[in-house]
Amino acid sequence: MRILARIFLLGLFFAAPVAARAEPMDFTEKLDIGISTDEISITSDFRGADLTIFGAIDGFNANLLAQGKYNIVVALEGPKENTTVRKKQRVFGIWINTNSMTFELVPESYSLSSTRDIDTIAPPGGMNNMGIGVNHMPLTPIGYIGDGSNLTEFRDAFRRLRETTGVYQRDPGGVQFISSSLFKASVRLPADVPNGVHIVRAYLFRDGVFVAAKALPLRVVKTGLEQAITRAAHESPLFYGITAVLLAVVTGWLASIVFRRD
Amino acid sequence: MTVYLPIAELSVNILIILGMGAAVGFLSGMFGVGGGFLITPLLIFYNIPPVVAVATGANQVVASSISGAITHFRRGTIDIKLGTVLLCGGLAGATLGVWLFALLRRIGQLDLVISLAYVILLGTVGTLMLWESIIALRRASKNETVTLRKPGQHNWIHGLPLKMRFKKSKIYLSVIPVATLGFCIGILTSVMGVGGGFIMVPAMIYLLRIPTNVVVGTSLFQIIFVSAYTVIVQATANYTVDIVLAFVLMIAGVIGAQYGVRVGQKLRGEQLRALLALLVLAVGIRLAIELVIPPKEIYSIVSAGRGF
């Protein structure tokens, strides 16, 4: 079972964005990261938390490091799902969902932390290629989208909604060097962090050029009564439904006994 | 004091939910209705996703109808045969309703259809009830005797084929209108989370001419089984029954109902109906306003993992 799990996790590393996988060979720098745990249990009173990730740069150029030319970006990506954005419009005086657009496999949550604002780390083109940052992650529409003129509008709405609800976050300054080549990054887990396998991705940039990347899986498992209920509702729905009905029958029946007046 | 609703995926103040359940229970005891048509809109006003409100409302209806049905069963005022014919239609209707529910949810129009259905239903029923009770109140003030139409009178419904004898109700009636009525109520139960008693009872009395003494018990019989069936199908097909929310509501509801019954006995029938009509209209108007005013956010996000 453990071996199977390892193989599964290995698969996740290879599922990293294409550009990040194709590491250029002529750089000597290597990036290493570690987290204290590969599994986080979340109880029902969870109100969000900070996850700290430690890392080190190996094979660095001491000169460049001293000049602060190295920059690090750490992202915590939630599980990916196809996601639909809907737009309401007024039709005959009533507000109705008229248009929609579905984006392919976007993360359910996304927390970004970096040494400085990512737009000052590398040119936007580079960030777009690698899909780093809320404004650069790929939002690929599925299905017919007409002439695509409303693509920008839906993408902007998606990013704005995800950021205002707090499931997408960024913290320029969340990555700090604690010694010359050791760094510490803190990423935020939102209160409604989704269940499943999250991936911590770290990227190293040297003077605006992408140098190395590393990824680690992080399993988020919710625990507690509420989670048991959610699991029951999704895994044995028939049993769950019958239980809900029986609960109602017993409540109604008990009430008729307790409050019987004849 | 907050409680997390696992299916609705949000934290709510348990006191507000208890208050809502008790208030609706009180009103349902007072007016002798199930209260599903009040609880579902109230939950929607409190930002519970409509899909969860509807399925959970049906669960609450089971609890609030069961004690009434037990009383009627003891008194022998349930026509099981008539109830079974209604139920057959009801189960078919609820099945279609849940399928419709899933379809509308997929194309993103479910919330709209639920709101529109409530506005139309509550608007129509509320207006008719208010009209009827105003006439009754006027008559009462002039000391006129109220003349109901004679139960022996027949209409076109009684000319339909496939007739069946219902001994307890002492009527000989085609199964077609009975099953059709059950079918329509079944759709309402699964799409709107209502028991449908407030439509079924008048329809049975005025359209089918079923004697009033068995009408309430028989409709409760059908409501319990159709709501229970709806809850189970909603739970398996759409995963939208929130058992925590339902439990809090039903506990508060059954207690509230006991006090409602006592207050209801002190009021006169016409006054009760006028008050209920005003309440029904108020809820309908509130929902209608929600549809017309510009929303704060015109975009919404739905993914396979979360969101409704």
Coordinates of C-alpha atoms in Angstrom, one line a residue:
Chain A
M1 CA 0.0 0.0 0.0
R2 CA 2.8 2.4 1.0
I3 CA 4.7 1.6 -2.2
L4 CA 1.6 2.2 -4.3
A5 CA 1.1 5.5 -2.6
R6 CA 4.7 6.4 -3.3
I7 CA 4.3 5.6 -7.0
F8 CA 1.1 7.7 -7.0
L9 CA 2.9 10.6 -5.5
L10 CA 5.8 10.2 -7.9
G11 CA 3.3 10.6 -10.7
L12 CA 2.3 13.9 -9.2
F13 CA 5.8 15.3 -9.5
F14 CA 5.7 14.5 -13.2
A15 CA 2.4 16.3 -13.6
A16 CA 4.2 19.6 -12.9
P17 CA 3.8 22.3 -15.5
V18 CA 5.8 21.5 -18.7
A19 CA 8.2 24.4 -18.4
A20 CA 9.0 23.7 -14.8
R21 CA 9.9 20.1 -15.6
A22 CA 12.2 20.9 -18.5
E23 CA 14.9 22.2 -16.2
P24 CA 17.7 23.8 -18.1
M25 CA 20.9 21.8 -17.7
D26 CA 23.5 24.6 -17.8
F27 CA 22.6 26.0 -14.4
T28 CA 24.5 24.7 -11.4
E29 CA 22.0 25.8 -8.8
K30 CA 19.7 23.2 -7.2
L31 CA 16.7 23.8 -5.0
D32 CA 15.7 21.7 -2.0
I33 CA 12.6 22.1 0.1
G34 CA 11.1 20.3 3.1
I35 CA 7.9 20.5 5.1
S36 CA 7.5 19.0 8.6
T37 CA 4.6 16.8 7.6
D38 CA 3.1 15.4 4.4
E39 CA -0.4 15.3 5.8
I40 CA -2.5 17.9 7.5
S41 CA -5.5 17.0 9.6
I42 CA -8.1 19.7 9.8
T43 CA -10.7 19.7 12.6
S44 CA -14.1 21.2 12.4
D45 CA -13.1 24.4 14.2
F46 CA -10.3 25.1 11.8
R47 CA -10.1 28.8 10.9
G48 CA -7.2 28.7 8.5
A49 CA -3.5 28.2 9.3
D50 CA 0.0 29.1 8.1
L51 CA 2.2 26.3 6.6
T52 CA 5.9 26.9 6.9
I53 CA 8.2 25.4 4.2
F54 CA 12.0 25.4 4.6
G55 CA 14.4 25.3 1.7
A56 CA 18.0 25.7 0.6
I57 CA 19.7 26.7 -2.6
D58 CA 22.7 24.5 -3.5
G59 CA 25.5 25.3 -5.9
F60 CA 24.8 29.0 -5.8
N61 CA 27.0 31.8 -7.0
A62 CA 28.0 33.6 -3.8
N63 CA 28.5 36.9 -5.6
L64 CA 25.0 36.9 -7.1
L65 CA 23.5 35.8 -3.7
A66 CA 25.2 38.7 -2.0
Q67 CA 23.7 41.1 -4.5
G68 CA 20.2 39.6 -3.9
K69 CA 19.8 38.3 -7.4
Y70 CA 18.2 35.1 -6.3
N71 CA 14.4 35.1 -5.9
I72 CA 12.2 32.4 -4.7
V73 CA 8.5 31.8 -5.3
V74 CA 6.5 29.1 -3.3
A75 CA 3.0 28.2 -4.3
L76 CA 0.6 25.8 -2.6
E77 CA -1.8 24.5 -5.2
G78 CA -5.1 22.8 -4.2
P79 CA -6.6 19.9 -6.1
K80 CA -7.7 20.7 -9.6
E81 CA -11.3 20.7 -11.0
N82 CA -13.1 21.9 -14.0
T83 CA -14.7 25.2 -12.9
T84 CA -17.6 27.1 -14.4
V85 CA -18.1 30.8 -14.1
R86 CA -21.6 32.1 -14.7
K87 CA -22.8 35.6 -15.4
K88 CA -26.2 37.0 -14.7
Q89 CA -28.0 39.5 -16.9
R90 CA -31.4 41.2 -16.8
V91 CA -33.9 39.4 -18.9
F92 CA -37.5 40.8 -18.9
G93 CA -36.7 42.5 -15.6
I94 CA -35.4 39.4 -13.9
W95 CA -31.8 38.5 -13.2
I96 CA -30.9 35.3 -14.9
N97 CA -27.7 33.3 -15.5
T98 CA -27.2 33.8 -19.2
N99 CA -23.6 33.2 -20.1
S100 CA -21.1 30.7 -18.7
M101 CA -17.6 29.6 -19.3
T102 CA -15.9 26.5 -18.0
F103 CA -12.1 26.4 -17.4
E104 CA -10.2 23.2 -17.5
L105 CA -8.6 21.9 -14.3
V106 CA -7.9 24.9 -12.2
P107 CA -6.8 24.6 -8.6
E108 CA -9.5 24.8 -5.9
S109 CA -7.2 26.9 -3.8
Y110 CA -3.9 28.7 -4.4
S111 CA -1.6 30.4 -2.0
L112 CA 1.5 32.2 -3.3
S113 CA 4.4 33.4 -1.3
S114 CA 7.6 35.0 -2.7
T115 CA 10.7 37.0 -1.9
R116 CA 9.1 40.1 -3.6
D117 CA 6.2 40.9 -5.9
I118 CA 6.4 38.2 -8.6
D119 CA 5.9 40.7 -11.4
T120 CA 9.3 42.2 -10.4
I121 CA 11.0 38.8 -10.2
A122 CA 10.7 37.9 -13.9
P123 CA 9.0 39.3 -17.0
P124 CA 5.2 38.5 -17.2
G125 CA 5.9 36.3 -20.3
G126 CA 8.0 34.0 -18.3
M127 CA 5.5 33.8 -15.4
N128 CA 2.7 33.1 -18.0
N129 CA 4.7 30.2 -19.5
M130 CA 5.2 28.6 -16.2
G131 CA 1.8 29.4 -14.9
I132 CA 3.0 31.0 -11.6
G133 CA 0.7 33.4 -9.8
V134 CA -3.0 34.0 -9.9
N135 CA -2.7 36.4 -12.9
H136 CA -0.6 33.9 -14.9
M137 CA -2.1 30.5 -14.2
P138 CA -3.5 28.9 -17.3
L139 CA -7.3 29.4 -17.6
T140 CA -8.2 27.3 -20.7
P141 CA -11.9 27.4 -21.6
I142 CA -13.6 24.1 -22.5
G143 CA -16.2 23.9 -25.2
Y144 CA -17.6 26.5 -27.6
I145 CA -16.8 30.0 -26.6
G146 CA -17.9 31.9 -29.7
D147 CA -15.4 34.5 -30.9
G148 CA -13.7 34.5 -27.5
S149 CA -14.4 38.2 -27.0
N150 CA -15.7 37.6 -23.5
L151 CA -12.7 35.4 -22.5
T152 CA -10.9 38.2 -20.6
E153 CA -14.1 39.2 -18.8
F154 CA -14.7 35.7 -17.5
R155 CA -11.1 35.1 -16.6
D156 CA -11.0 38.4 -14.7
A157 CA -14.3 37.6 -12.9
F158 CA -12.9 34.1 -12.0
R159 CA -9.7 35.6 -10.5
R160 CA -11.5 38.4 -8.7
L161 CA -14.1 36.0 -7.1
R162 CA -11.4 33.5 -6.0
E163 CA -9.3 36.3 -4.5
T164 CA -12.2 38.0 -2.7
T165 CA -13.4 34.7 -1.2
G166 CA -9.8 34.1 0.1
V167 CA -9.2 30.8 -1.6
Y168 CA -6.6 32.4 -3.8
Q169 CA -4.0 34.4 -1.9
R170 CA -0.6 36.0 -2.4
D171 CA 2.0 37.2 0.0
P172 CA 4.9 39.1 -1.7
G173 CA 7.4 39.0 1.1
G174 CA 6.3 35.6 2.5
V175 CA 9.6 34.1 1.6
Q176 CA 12.6 35.2 3.8
F177 CA 16.2 34.2 3.8
I178 CA 17.3 33.0 7.2
S179 CA 20.9 32.5 6.3
S180 CA 22.8 33.2 3.1
S181 CA 21.2 30.2 1.2
L182 CA 18.5 28.9 3.6
F183 CA 15.0 30.3 3.3
K184 CA 11.7 30.0 5.0
A185 CA 8.4 30.4 3.2
S186 CA 5.0 30.6 4.8
V187 CA 1.8 29.9 2.8
R188 CA -1.7 30.4 4.0
L189 CA -4.2 27.6 4.2
P190 CA -7.6 29.2 3.9
A191 CA -10.4 28.3 6.4
D192 CA -12.3 26.4 3.7
V193 CA -9.2 24.6 2.3
P194 CA -10.4 21.8 0.0
N195 CA -9.7 18.1 0.9
G196 CA -7.3 16.2 -1.2
V197 CA -3.7 16.3 -2.4
H198 CA -2.2 19.7 -2.6
I199 CA 1.2 20.4 -4.1
V200 CA 3.8 22.7 -2.7
R201 CA 5.9 24.1 -5.6
A202 CA 9.0 26.1 -5.2
Y203 CA 10.7 28.0 -8.0
L204 CA 14.2 29.6 -8.0
F205 CA 15.0 32.6 -10.2
R206 CA 18.4 34.0 -10.9
D207 CA 18.3 37.6 -12.1
G208 CA 14.9 37.2 -13.7
V209 CA 15.7 33.8 -15.2
F210 CA 14.0 30.6 -14.1
V211 CA 16.7 28.2 -12.8
A212 CA 15.2 25.3 -10.8
A213 CA 12.0 24.0 -9.3
K214 CA 10.9 21.5 -6.8
A215 CA 7.5 20.0 -5.8
L216 CA 6.3 18.2 -2.7
P217 CA 2.8 16.7 -2.2
L218 CA 0.8 17.6 0.9
R219 CA -2.3 15.7 1.8
V220 CA -5.1 17.7 3.4
V221 CA -7.5 15.5 5.4
K222 CA -10.5 16.9 7.2
T223 CA -11.5 15.1 10.4
G224 CA -14.3 15.4 13.0
L225 CA -18.0 14.8 13.0
E226 CA -18.8 17.2 10.1
Q227 CA -16.3 15.4 7.9
A228 CA -17.7 12.0 8.8
I229 CA -21.1 13.3 7.8
T230 CA -19.8 14.7 4.5
R231 CA -18.1 11.4 3.8
A232 CA -21.2 9.4 4.6
A233 CA -23.3 11.7 2.3
H234 CA -21.0 11.2 -0.6
E235 CA -19.8 7.6 -0.1
S236 CA -23.0 5.9 1.1
P237 CA -25.7 8.3 0.0
L238 CA -28.6 5.7 0.2
F239 CA -27.7 4.9 3.8
Y240 CA -27.3 8.6 4.6
G241 CA -30.7 9.4 3.0
I242 CA -32.5 6.7 4.9
T243 CA -30.8 7.8 8.1
A244 CA -32.0 11.4 7.5
V245 CA -35.6 10.1 7.0
L246 CA -35.5 7.9 10.1
L247 CA -34.2 10.8 12.2
A248 CA -37.2 12.8 11.1
V249 CA -39.6 10.0 11.8
V250 CA -38.2 9.4 15.3
T251 CA -38.2 13.2 16.0
G252 CA -41.8 13.5 14.9
W253 CA -42.9 10.4 16.7
L254 CA -41.2 11.3 19.9
A255 CA -42.8 14.7 19.8
S256 CA -46.2 13.2 19.4
I257 CA -45.6 11.0 22.5
V258 CA -44.1 13.8 24.7
F259 CA -46.8 16.4 23.8
R260 CA -49.7 13.9 23.6
R261 CA -52.7 15.6 25.1
D262 CA -55.4 12.9 25.0
Chain B
M1 CA -22.8 30.1 18.8
T2 CA -22.0 28.7 15.4
V3 CA -22.4 25.3 13.9
Y4 CA -20.9 24.2 10.7
L5 CA -23.3 22.7 8.1
P6 CA -21.3 20.0 6.3
I7 CA -23.4 19.8 3.2
A8 CA -24.2 23.5 2.8
E9 CA -20.5 24.1 3.5
L10 CA -20.9 27.1 5.7
S11 CA -21.0 28.1 9.3
V12 CA -24.3 29.5 10.7
N13 CA -25.6 30.8 14.0
I14 CA -27.4 27.9 15.6
L15 CA -29.7 30.2 17.5
I16 CA -31.0 31.8 14.2
I17 CA -31.7 28.3 12.8
L18 CA -33.4 27.2 16.0
G19 CA -35.5 30.4 16.0
M20 CA -36.4 29.9 12.3
G21 CA -37.4 26.3 13.0
A22 CA -39.4 27.3 16.1
A23 CA -41.2 30.2 14.3
V24 CA -42.1 28.1 11.3
G25 CA -43.2 25.2 13.7
F26 CA -45.3 27.6 15.6
L27 CA -47.0 28.9 12.5
S28 CA -47.5 25.4 11.1
G29 CA -49.1 24.3 14.3
M30 CA -51.3 27.4 14.4
F31 CA -52.5 27.1 10.8
G32 CA -52.3 23.3 10.5
V33 CA -49.9 23.3 7.6
G34 CA -46.6 21.5 7.1
G35 CA -44.4 24.6 6.9
G36 CA -42.2 23.5 4.0
F37 CA -43.3 26.5 1.9
L38 CA -42.0 28.8 4.7
I39 CA -38.9 27.0 5.8
T40 CA -37.3 26.7 2.3
P41 CA -37.6 30.5 1.5
L42 CA -36.4 31.4 5.0
L43 CA -33.3 29.2 4.5
I44 CA -32.7 30.8 1.2
F45 CA -32.9 34.3 2.7
Y46 CA -30.3 33.2 5.3
N47 CA -27.9 32.4 2.4
I48 CA -28.3 28.6 2.5
P49 CA -27.8 27.4 -1.1
P50 CA -31.3 26.9 -2.6
V51 CA -30.4 23.3 -3.6
V52 CA -29.6 22.4 0.0
A53 CA -32.6 24.4 1.3
V54 CA -35.0 22.4 -0.9
A55 CA -33.7 18.9 -0.1
T56 CA -33.4 19.7 3.6
G57 CA -36.8 21.3 3.7
A58 CA -38.3 18.0 2.5
N59 CA -36.6 16.3 5.4
Q60 CA -38.1 18.8 7.9
V61 CA -41.6 18.2 6.3
V62 CA -41.3 14.5 7.2
A63 CA -40.8 15.3 10.9
S64 CA -43.5 17.9 11.0
S65 CA -46.1 15.8 9.3
I66 CA -45.5 12.6 11.2
S67 CA -47.1 13.5 14.5
G68 CA -50.2 14.8 12.7
A69 CA -50.5 11.6 10.7
I70 CA -50.2 9.5 13.9
T71 CA -53.1 11.4 15.4
H72 CA -55.2 10.9 12.3
F73 CA -54.3 7.2 12.1
R74 CA -55.5 6.7 15.7
R75 CA -58.7 8.4 14.9
G76 CA -59.1 6.4 11.8
T77 CA -59.4 9.4 9.5
I78 CA -57.0 8.2 6.8
D79 CA -58.3 6.6 3.6
I80 CA -55.3 4.3 3.0
K81 CA -56.6 3.2 -0.4
L82 CA -57.1 6.8 -1.7
G83 CA -53.8 7.7 -0.1
T84 CA -52.0 4.9 -1.9
V85 CA -53.4 6.1 -5.3
L86 CA -52.2 9.6 -4.5
L87 CA -48.9 8.2 -3.4
C88 CA -48.3 6.3 -6.7
G89 CA -48.8 9.5 -8.6
G90 CA -46.6 11.3 -6.0
L91 CA -43.7 8.9 -6.3
A92 CA -43.7 9.2 -10.1
G93 CA -43.9 13.0 -9.8
A94 CA -41.1 13.2 -7.3
T95 CA -38.9 11.0 -9.5
L96 CA -39.4 13.4 -12.4
G97 CA -38.9 16.3 -10.1
V98 CA -35.5 15.1 -8.9
W99 CA -34.4 14.5 -12.4
L100 CA -35.6 18.0 -13.4
F101 CA -33.7 19.3 -10.3
A102 CA -30.4 17.7 -11.4
L103 CA -30.9 19.0 -15.0
L104 CA -31.6 22.6 -14.0
R105 CA -28.7 22.5 -11.6
R106 CA -26.4 21.3 -14.4
I107 CA -27.4 24.2 -16.7
G108 CA -27.2 26.7 -13.9
Q109 CA -30.9 27.7 -13.8
L110 CA -32.0 25.9 -10.6
D111 CA -31.9 28.8 -8.2
L112 CA -33.9 30.9 -10.6
V113 CA -36.6 28.2 -11.2
I114 CA -36.9 27.6 -7.4
S115 CA -37.4 31.3 -6.8
L116 CA -39.8 31.7 -9.7
A117 CA -41.8 28.7 -8.7
Y118 CA -42.2 30.1 -5.2
V119 CA -43.2 33.5 -6.4
I120 CA -45.9 32.1 -8.6
L121 CA -47.2 29.5 -6.2
L122 CA -47.1 31.7 -3.1
G123 CA -48.5 34.7 -5.0
T124 CA -51.4 32.7 -6.4
V125 CA -52.3 30.7 -3.3
G126 CA -51.8 33.8 -1.1
T127 CA -54.1 35.9 -3.2
L128 CA -56.8 33.3 -3.5
M129 CA -56.7 32.6 0.3
L130 CA -56.8 36.3 1.2
W131 CA -59.7 36.9 -1.2
E132 CA -61.7 33.9 0.2
S133 CA -61.1 34.9 3.8
I134 CA -62.0 38.5 3.3
I135 CA -65.3 37.4 1.8
A136 CA -65.8 35.0 4.8
L137 CA -64.9 37.8 7.3
R138 CA -67.5 40.1 5.7
R139 CA -70.1 37.4 5.8
A140 CA -69.4 36.7 9.4
S141 CA -69.7 40.4 10.3
K142 CA -73.1 40.5 8.6
N143 CA -74.1 37.3 10.4
E144 CA -74.8 35.5 7.1
T145 CA -74.6 31.7 7.1
V146 CA -71.8 30.4 5.0
T147 CA -73.0 28.1 2.2
L148 CA -70.5 25.8 0.9
R149 CA -71.2 24.1 -2.4
K150 CA -73.0 20.8 -1.8
P151 CA -70.6 17.8 -1.7
G152 CA -73.1 15.8 -3.8
Q153 CA -72.6 18.2 -6.8
H154 CA -70.6 16.7 -9.7
N155 CA -68.2 18.2 -12.2
W156 CA -66.4 17.0 -15.3
I157 CA -63.8 15.2 -13.2
H158 CA -66.5 12.7 -12.1
G159 CA -67.1 11.7 -15.7
L160 CA -63.6 10.2 -16.2
P161 CA -63.0 6.5 -16.7
L162 CA -61.1 4.0 -14.5
K163 CA -63.4 4.5 -11.5
M164 CA -62.6 3.0 -8.2
R165 CA -64.6 2.7 -5.0
F166 CA -63.0 4.3 -1.9
K167 CA -65.0 2.9 1.0
K168 CA -63.6 5.0 3.8
S169 CA -64.3 8.3 1.9
K170 CA -67.6 6.9 0.6
I171 CA -66.9 8.0 -2.9
Y172 CA -66.7 6.4 -6.3
L173 CA -64.1 8.2 -8.3
S174 CA -61.7 7.9 -11.3
V175 CA -58.1 7.2 -10.3
I176 CA -56.9 9.5 -13.1
P177 CA -57.5 12.9 -11.3
V178 CA -56.3 11.4 -8.0
A179 CA -53.0 10.1 -9.4
T180 CA -52.5 13.3 -11.4
L181 CA -53.0 15.5 -8.3
G182 CA -50.4 13.3 -6.5
F183 CA -48.1 13.5 -9.5
C184 CA -48.2 17.4 -9.5
I185 CA -47.6 17.5 -5.7
G186 CA -44.7 15.1 -6.1
I187 CA -43.0 17.4 -8.5
L188 CA -43.5 20.4 -6.1
T189 CA -42.1 18.3 -3.2
S190 CA -38.8 17.5 -5.0
V191 CA -38.3 20.8 -6.8
M192 CA -39.5 23.2 -4.0
G193 CA -39.1 21.2 -0.8
V194 CA -42.7 21.6 0.2
G195 CA -45.2 19.0 1.4
G196 CA -47.8 20.5 -0.7
G197 CA -50.7 20.2 1.8
F198 CA -51.8 23.7 1.3
I199 CA -52.6 22.9 -2.3
M200 CA -53.6 19.3 -2.0
V201 CA -56.2 19.9 0.8
P202 CA -58.2 22.5 -1.2
A203 CA -57.9 20.5 -4.4
M204 CA -59.2 17.3 -2.7
I205 CA -62.1 19.2 -1.2
Y206 CA -63.2 21.4 -4.1
L207 CA -62.1 19.5 -7.2
L208 CA -62.4 15.8 -6.1
R209 CA -65.3 16.4 -3.6
I210 CA -63.6 14.1 -1.0
P211 CA -65.3 14.4 2.4
T212 CA -63.4 16.9 4.6
N213 CA -63.0 14.5 7.6
V214 CA -60.6 12.2 5.7
V215 CA -58.9 14.9 3.6
V216 CA -56.2 16.1 6.0
G217 CA -55.2 12.7 7.3
T218 CA -55.0 11.3 3.8
S219 CA -53.0 14.2 2.5
L220 CA -50.5 13.8 5.4
F221 CA -50.2 10.1 4.6
Q222 CA -49.2 11.0 1.0
I223 CA -46.9 13.9 2.1
I224 CA -44.9 11.7 4.5
F225 CA -44.1 9.0 2.0
V226 CA -43.4 11.4 -0.9
S227 CA -41.2 13.7 1.2
A228 CA -39.3 10.7 2.7
Y229 CA -38.8 9.3 -0.9
T230 CA -37.7 12.8 -2.1
V231 CA -35.1 13.0 0.8
I232 CA -33.6 9.6 -0.1
V233 CA -33.5 10.3 -3.8
Q234 CA -32.1 13.8 -3.3
A235 CA -29.5 12.4 -1.0
T236 CA -28.4 9.7 -3.6
A237 CA -28.7 11.8 -6.7
N238 CA -27.7 15.3 -5.7
Y239 CA -26.0 14.9 -2.2
T240 CA -27.9 18.0 -1.0
V241 CA -29.6 16.8 2.2
D242 CA -27.9 18.5 5.2
I243 CA -28.7 16.3 8.1
V244 CA -27.3 18.7 10.7
L245 CA -29.4 21.6 9.4
A246 CA -32.5 19.3 9.1
F247 CA -32.1 18.0 12.7
V248 CA -31.8 21.5 14.3
L249 CA -34.8 22.6 12.3
M250 CA -37.0 19.7 13.2
I251 CA -36.2 19.8 16.9
A252 CA -37.2 23.4 17.1
G253 CA -40.1 22.9 14.7
V254 CA -41.9 20.1 16.6
I255 CA -41.6 22.1 19.8
G256 CA -42.8 25.3 18.2
A257 CA -45.7 23.5 16.7
Q258 CA -47.1 22.5 20.1
Y259 CA -47.4 26.1 21.1
G260 CA -48.8 27.1 17.7
V261 CA -51.6 24.6 18.0
R262 CA -52.7 26.2 21.4
V263 CA -52.7 29.7 20.0
G264 CA -54.5 28.5 16.8
Q265 CA -57.4 27.1 18.8
K266 CA -58.1 30.5 20.3
L267 CA -58.4 32.3 16.9
R268 CA -61.3 32.1 14.5
G269 CA -61.0 30.1 11.2
E270 CA -61.5 33.1 8.9
Q271 CA -59.0 35.3 10.8
L272 CA -56.4 32.4 10.8
R273 CA -56.8 32.1 7.0
A274 CA -56.5 35.8 6.4
L275 CA -53.3 35.9 8.5
L276 CA -51.8 32.9 6.8
A277 CA -52.7 34.4 3.4
L278 CA -50.8 37.7 4.4
L279 CA -47.8 35.6 5.5
V280 CA -47.7 33.6 2.3
L281 CA -48.0 36.8 0.2
A282 CA -45.2 38.5 2.2
V283 CA -42.8 35.6 1.6
G284 CA -43.7 35.5 -2.1
I285 CA -43.1 39.3 -2.5
R286 CA -39.8 39.1 -0.7
L287 CA -38.6 36.4 -3.2
A288 CA -39.9 38.4 -6.1
I289 CA -38.0 41.5 -5.0
E290 CA -34.8 39.4 -4.8
L291 CA -35.3 38.4 -8.5
V292 CA -35.8 42.0 -9.7
I293 CA -33.2 44.1 -7.9
P294 CA -29.7 44.1 -9.4
P295 CA -27.5 41.5 -7.6
K296 CA -24.3 42.6 -5.8
E297 CA -22.3 40.2 -7.8
I298 CA -23.3 39.1 -11.3
Y299 CA -20.7 36.4 -11.6
S300 CA -20.7 33.1 -9.7
I301 CA -18.3 30.1 -9.6
V302 CA -19.2 26.5 -9.6
S303 CA -16.8 23.6 -9.6
A304 CA -17.2 19.8 -9.3
G305 CA -15.6 20.0 -5.8
R306 CA -17.5 22.8 -4.2
G307 CA -20.1 25.5 -4.7
F308 CA -23.7 25.3 -5.7

